[in-house]
Amino acid sequence: MRSLFIFLMAVSAFAQDRANNVYECYKETVLSAAAEVLTHFFSDHGERRTTMAREASDSRLLGGIHFGGDNDEGFILGQTLAKAAISALR
C-alpha cells in the first residue's frame, strides 16, 4: 500500500502542466485518488467516498484557495492515476 501511495505522489508531481500557468490542485488529486483506491479495496460506500472527496474539493473552491477548473483537473488526474495504479497492481 505504501508503494501505491509513493507512486501516486511521484506521478502527480510530474503531471503538472506549467505551460499555461494552470496546474492541477494537489489536494484534489490526493483526495480523488484516495477515494478510488479505498473504493477498490473496500467496495462498500464507494459513492459516499467520492462525494466526500468532492465536498472537500469544493470547500477549497468556496474558500477562494483554488479556481474551479484547477480543482476539476486535479480531481480527474487523481482518479486517472488511481485507476492506472490499480490496474498495474493486477
Coordinates of C-alpha atoms in Angstrom, one line a residue:
M1 CA 0.0 0.0 0.0
R2 CA 2.9 2.4 0.8
S3 CA 4.4 1.8 -2.7
L4 CA 1.0 2.7 -4.3
F5 CA 0.9 6.0 -2.3
I6 CA 4.5 6.8 -3.4
F7 CA 3.7 6.0 -7.0
L8 CA 0.6 8.3 -6.9
M9 CA 2.6 11.2 -5.4
A10 CA 5.5 10.8 -7.8
V11 CA 3.3 10.8 -10.9
S12 CA 1.2 13.7 -9.7
A13 CA 4.4 15.8 -9.1
F14 CA 5.4 15.2 -12.8
A15 CA 2.0 15.6 -14.3
Q16 CA 1.5 19.3 -13.8
D17 CA 1.1 21.5 -16.8
R18 CA 3.1 24.7 -16.3
A19 CA 3.0 25.9 -19.9
N20 CA -0.2 27.8 -19.5
N21 CA 0.2 28.7 -15.8
V22 CA -2.5 26.4 -14.8
Y23 CA -1.9 23.4 -12.5
E24 CA -3.9 20.6 -11.1
C25 CA -4.6 21.1 -7.4
Y26 CA -2.5 18.7 -5.4
K27 CA -5.0 18.1 -2.6
E28 CA -7.8 17.4 -5.0
T29 CA -5.6 14.9 -6.8
V30 CA -4.8 13.1 -3.5
L31 CA -8.5 13.2 -2.4
S32 CA -9.9 11.7 -5.5
A33 CA -7.0 9.1 -5.8
A34 CA -7.6 8.1 -2.2
A35 CA -11.3 7.7 -2.8
E36 CA -10.7 5.5 -5.8
V37 CA -8.1 3.3 -4.1
L38 CA -10.2 2.9 -0.9
T39 CA -13.2 2.0 -3.0
H40 CA -11.2 -0.6 -4.9
F41 CA -10.0 -2.3 -1.7
F42 CA -13.2 -1.7 0.3
S43 CA -16.1 -1.6 -2.1
D44 CA -18.7 -0.6 0.4
H45 CA -19.7 3.1 0.4
G46 CA -17.7 3.9 -2.7
E47 CA -20.0 6.6 -3.9
R48 CA -20.0 8.2 -0.5
R49 CA -16.2 8.4 -0.5
T50 CA -16.2 10.1 -3.9
T51 CA -18.9 12.6 -2.6
M52 CA -16.8 13.4 0.4
A53 CA -13.7 14.0 -1.7
R54 CA -15.7 16.3 -4.0
E55 CA -17.1 18.2 -1.0
A56 CA -13.6 18.7 0.4
S57 CA -12.5 19.9 -3.0
D58 CA -15.5 22.3 -3.3
S59 CA -14.7 23.7 0.1
R60 CA -11.3 24.9 -1.2
L61 CA -13.0 26.5 -4.1
L62 CA -15.6 28.3 -1.9
G63 CA -12.8 29.4 0.4
G64 CA -11.1 31.1 -2.5
I65 CA -8.0 28.9 -2.4
H66 CA -8.3 27.4 -5.9
F67 CA -10.1 28.0 -9.2
G68 CA -12.8 25.6 -10.3
G69 CA -11.0 24.4 -13.3
D70 CA -7.9 23.6 -11.3
N71 CA -10.0 21.7 -8.8
D72 CA -11.7 19.7 -11.5
E73 CA -8.5 18.8 -13.3
G74 CA -6.9 17.8 -10.1
F75 CA -9.8 15.6 -9.3
I76 CA -9.8 13.9 -12.7
L77 CA -6.0 13.5 -12.5
G78 CA -6.3 11.7 -9.2
Q79 CA -9.0 9.4 -10.4
T80 CA -6.9 8.6 -13.5
L81 CA -3.7 8.0 -11.6
A82 CA -5.5 5.7 -9.1
K83 CA -7.1 3.7 -11.9
A84 CA -3.7 3.3 -13.6
A85 CA -2.1 2.3 -10.3
I86 CA -4.8 -0.2 -9.5
S87 CA -4.6 -1.8 -13.0
A88 CA -0.8 -2.0 -12.6
L89 CA -1.3 -4.0 -9.4
R90 CA -3.4 -6.6 -11.1

